[in-house]
Amino acid sequence: MKKTAVLFALLAPTAALAQEASLNLFTEINRPYSYMEGERLSGHAVDFMKEALARSGVMASMELTKWSRAITLAEQQDNTCVFTTARTEEREEKFQWVGPMYTSSEYLLQRVGSNTDVSSLEEALTKTIGTQAGDYTVQKLKKQGATNIDLAADQSMTLKKLKAGRLDYAIVWGNAAAAATESGELEVAMEASQTSVYLACSKTTDAVLIEKLDRAIHSIVDDGTRDAFMSKYDQ
């Protein structure tokens, strides 16, 4: 996949530029949260982060890449963050957490009309469930007792496997489930769990930037701007 980086300008006096480092922001293809529309980064999580940068006056580059790379860079590099990231027990001490941006459900998707013999989550967890390497859903599925987890490089590959009949289910979160079922080939089988998702920043990210972005993100949620962004992509 081609990597795409965009620089968002800092809306602040020149003097502030000398005092603050810019951020490196990473995200993944996860429609409708973040994806490429032609040559442009799109999605309501991308709009959310652009608004957070504008309100906070923080300069940042934004790049779409594989999730495994994004989460690794956010863990290891100074002034580096990844969105949208589930806050889990395993990740808690690895990042500074900004938000939350969303509270979301995870859903099991299936091919339309399949798995008619399954009537509960417990039964579904005995089937082959696809997700992506490095995603928080891997540990969630293991904790829930999943016995056959199939890993792919990204969510699009997992969904291709599901459509081809190589998986019983794929797990996705939030209204990404609605996007994945638009073609009519897939349907939501059941809700699997719930999680809050954040902007996750490296432990060495500047605390001043963290504080500014945290205030901006909370204001976007509180004043309804986030919901407006989401509604735009539901149309």
Coordinates of C-alpha atoms in Angstrom, one line a residue:
M1 CA 0.0 0.0 0.0
K2 CA 1.3 3.4 -0.9
K3 CA 2.0 5.5 2.2
T4 CA 0.5 9.0 2.2
A5 CA 1.6 11.8 4.4
V6 CA 0.0 15.2 4.8
L7 CA 1.2 18.2 6.8
F8 CA -1.4 20.2 8.7
A9 CA -0.3 23.8 9.4
L10 CA -0.1 25.2 12.9
L11 CA -2.5 28.0 13.5
A12 CA -0.5 29.8 16.1
P13 CA 2.0 32.8 16.3
T14 CA 5.5 32.2 14.9
A15 CA 7.0 32.4 18.4
A16 CA 5.0 29.3 19.4
L17 CA 6.6 27.3 16.6
A18 CA 10.0 27.7 18.2
Q19 CA 8.8 26.3 21.5
E20 CA 6.9 23.2 20.3
A21 CA 7.8 20.2 18.3
S22 CA 5.4 19.0 15.7
L23 CA 3.7 15.6 16.0
N24 CA 3.8 12.6 13.7
L25 CA 0.3 11.1 13.5
F26 CA -0.3 7.6 12.0
T27 CA -3.5 5.8 11.2
E28 CA -4.7 2.9 9.1
I29 CA -7.3 2.0 6.4
N30 CA -10.4 1.5 8.5
R31 CA -13.4 2.9 6.6
P32 CA -15.3 5.1 7.5
Y33 CA -12.8 6.2 10.2
S34 CA -9.8 6.7 8.0
Y35 CA -9.1 5.8 4.3
M36 CA -7.9 7.2 1.0
E37 CA -10.3 9.0 -1.3
G38 CA -8.3 9.4 -4.4
E39 CA -5.2 11.2 -3.2
R40 CA -6.9 12.6 -0.1
L41 CA -7.0 11.3 3.4
S42 CA -10.6 11.0 4.4
G43 CA -12.9 9.6 7.1
H44 CA -14.5 11.0 10.2
A45 CA -11.6 10.1 12.5
V46 CA -9.3 12.1 10.1
D47 CA -11.8 15.0 10.2
F48 CA -11.8 14.7 14.0
M49 CA -8.0 14.9 14.2
K50 CA -7.8 17.8 11.8
E51 CA -10.2 19.7 14.0
A52 CA -8.3 18.8 17.1
L53 CA -5.1 20.1 15.5
A54 CA -6.9 23.3 14.5
R55 CA -8.3 23.9 18.0
S56 CA -5.1 23.0 19.8
G57 CA -2.8 24.9 17.5
V58 CA -0.5 21.9 17.2
M59 CA 1.3 21.2 13.9
A60 CA 1.4 17.5 12.8
S61 CA 2.0 15.3 9.8
M62 CA -0.5 12.6 9.2
E63 CA 0.2 9.3 7.5
L64 CA -1.9 6.3 6.5
T65 CA 0.0 3.0 6.9
K66 CA -0.3 -0.6 8.0
W67 CA -1.6 -0.8 11.6
S68 CA 1.3 -2.9 12.8
R69 CA 3.7 -0.2 11.6
A70 CA 1.6 2.6 13.0
I71 CA 1.3 1.2 16.5
T72 CA 5.0 0.3 16.7
L73 CA 6.1 3.8 15.6
A74 CA 3.8 5.3 18.2
E75 CA 5.3 3.2 20.9
Q76 CA 8.9 3.8 20.0
Q77 CA 9.3 7.4 18.6
D78 CA 9.3 10.8 20.2
N79 CA 6.3 13.0 19.5
T80 CA 4.5 10.2 17.7
C81 CA 0.8 9.2 18.0
V82 CA -1.6 6.7 16.4
F83 CA -5.4 6.9 16.1
T84 CA -7.9 5.4 16.6
T85 CA -6.4 3.1 19.3
A86 CA -8.3 0.9 21.7
R87 CA -7.2 1.4 25.3
T88 CA -6.5 -2.1 26.7
E89 CA -4.8 -3.5 29.7
E90 CA -1.9 -4.8 27.6
R91 CA -1.3 -1.3 26.1
E92 CA -2.0 0.8 29.1
E93 CA 1.6 1.4 30.2
K94 CA 3.0 1.8 26.7
F95 CA 1.3 5.1 25.7
Q96 CA 0.0 8.4 26.9
W97 CA -3.7 8.3 26.3
V98 CA -5.6 11.3 24.8
G99 CA -9.3 11.3 24.7
P100 CA -11.4 9.2 24.4
M101 CA -12.3 9.9 20.9
Y102 CA -15.1 7.2 20.6
T103 CA -16.7 4.5 22.6
S104 CA -17.4 1.6 20.2
S105 CA -18.7 -1.9 19.9
E106 CA -16.8 -4.7 18.2
Y107 CA -18.9 -6.9 15.8
L108 CA -18.5 -10.3 14.3
L109 CA -19.2 -10.2 10.5
Q110 CA -20.1 -13.2 8.4
R111 CA -21.1 -14.0 4.9
V112 CA -24.8 -13.4 4.4
G113 CA -26.8 -16.4 5.4
S114 CA -23.8 -18.3 6.9
N115 CA -23.2 -19.8 10.3
T116 CA -26.9 -20.8 10.8
D117 CA -25.9 -23.4 13.3
V118 CA -24.4 -20.7 15.7
S119 CA -26.8 -19.2 18.3
S120 CA -24.4 -17.6 20.8
L121 CA -21.1 -15.7 21.1
E122 CA -19.6 -18.7 22.9
E123 CA -20.3 -20.9 19.9
A124 CA -19.0 -18.3 17.5
L125 CA -15.7 -18.1 19.4
T126 CA -15.1 -21.8 18.4
K127 CA -15.1 -20.8 14.7
T128 CA -12.3 -19.3 12.6
I129 CA -12.3 -15.5 13.3
G130 CA -10.2 -13.1 11.2
T131 CA -8.5 -9.9 12.4
Q132 CA -5.3 -8.1 11.7
A133 CA -1.8 -8.6 13.2
G134 CA -1.1 -6.2 16.1
D135 CA -4.7 -5.2 16.6
Y136 CA -6.2 -5.1 20.1
T137 CA -8.9 -7.5 19.0
V138 CA -6.4 -10.3 19.0
Q139 CA -6.0 -10.2 22.8
K140 CA -9.7 -9.6 23.3
L141 CA -10.6 -12.7 21.3
K142 CA -8.1 -14.7 23.2
K143 CA -9.4 -13.6 26.6
Q144 CA -13.0 -14.4 25.4
G145 CA -11.8 -17.9 24.6
A146 CA -11.5 -17.8 20.8
T147 CA -9.7 -21.0 19.7
N148 CA -8.9 -20.2 16.0
I149 CA -7.8 -16.7 15.2
D150 CA -6.6 -15.9 11.7
L151 CA -4.2 -12.9 11.3
A152 CA -3.8 -10.8 8.2
A153 CA -1.8 -7.7 7.4
D154 CA -4.8 -5.4 7.5
Q155 CA -8.5 -5.3 7.7
S156 CA -9.1 -5.2 4.0
M157 CA -7.3 -8.5 3.6
T158 CA -9.3 -10.1 6.5
L159 CA -12.5 -9.1 4.7
K160 CA -11.3 -10.5 1.4
K161 CA -10.7 -13.8 3.2
L162 CA -14.1 -13.7 4.7
K163 CA -15.8 -13.0 1.4
A164 CA -13.8 -15.9 -0.2
G165 CA -15.1 -18.3 2.5
R166 CA -11.7 -18.8 4.1
L167 CA -13.0 -17.5 7.5
D168 CA -16.2 -18.0 9.4
Y169 CA -16.2 -14.5 10.9
A170 CA -14.2 -11.3 10.9
I171 CA -14.2 -8.9 13.8
V172 CA -14.5 -5.1 13.2
W173 CA -15.3 -2.2 15.4
G174 CA -17.7 0.8 15.3
N175 CA -19.5 1.9 12.2
A176 CA -16.7 0.2 10.2
A177 CA -19.2 -2.7 10.3
A178 CA -21.7 -0.7 8.4
A179 CA -19.1 0.2 5.8
A180 CA -18.0 -3.4 5.4
T181 CA -21.6 -4.7 4.8
E182 CA -22.5 -2.1 2.2
S183 CA -21.8 -4.5 -0.7
G184 CA -24.5 -6.9 0.5
E185 CA -22.0 -9.8 0.7
L186 CA -21.5 -9.5 4.5
E187 CA -23.7 -9.0 7.5
V188 CA -23.3 -8.4 11.2
A189 CA -23.7 -11.7 13.0
M190 CA -23.5 -10.3 16.6
E191 CA -21.9 -7.8 19.0
A192 CA -18.7 -9.3 20.5
S193 CA -17.7 -6.6 23.0
Q194 CA -17.2 -2.8 23.7
T195 CA -14.1 -0.6 23.9
S196 CA -13.2 3.1 24.2
V197 CA -10.7 4.3 21.6
Y198 CA -8.2 7.1 21.9
L199 CA -5.3 9.0 20.4
A200 CA -2.3 7.0 21.7
C201 CA 1.0 8.8 22.0
S202 CA 4.5 7.6 22.8
K203 CA 5.6 8.0 26.4
T204 CA 8.2 10.6 25.2
T205 CA 5.7 12.8 23.5
D206 CA 5.8 16.4 24.8
A207 CA 3.4 16.8 27.7
V208 CA 2.4 20.3 26.6
L209 CA 1.2 18.9 23.3
I210 CA -0.7 16.1 25.0
E211 CA -2.5 18.5 27.3
K212 CA -3.5 20.8 24.4
L213 CA -4.8 17.9 22.3
D214 CA -6.6 16.4 25.2
R215 CA -8.5 19.6 25.8
A216 CA -9.3 19.9 22.1
I217 CA -10.5 16.3 21.8
H218 CA -12.8 16.6 24.8
S219 CA -14.3 19.8 23.4
I220 CA -15.0 18.2 20.0
V221 CA -16.9 15.3 21.7
D222 CA -18.7 17.6 24.2
D223 CA -20.0 20.2 21.7
G224 CA -21.3 17.6 19.2
T225 CA -18.7 18.2 16.4
R226 CA -17.6 14.5 16.5
D227 CA -21.2 13.3 16.0
A228 CA -21.6 15.8 13.1
F229 CA -18.5 14.3 11.5
M230 CA -19.8 10.8 11.9
S231 CA -23.2 11.7 10.5
K232 CA -21.6 13.1 7.3
Y233 CA -20.1 9.7 6.6
D234 CA -23.3 7.8 7.4
Q235 CA -25.1 9.5 4.5

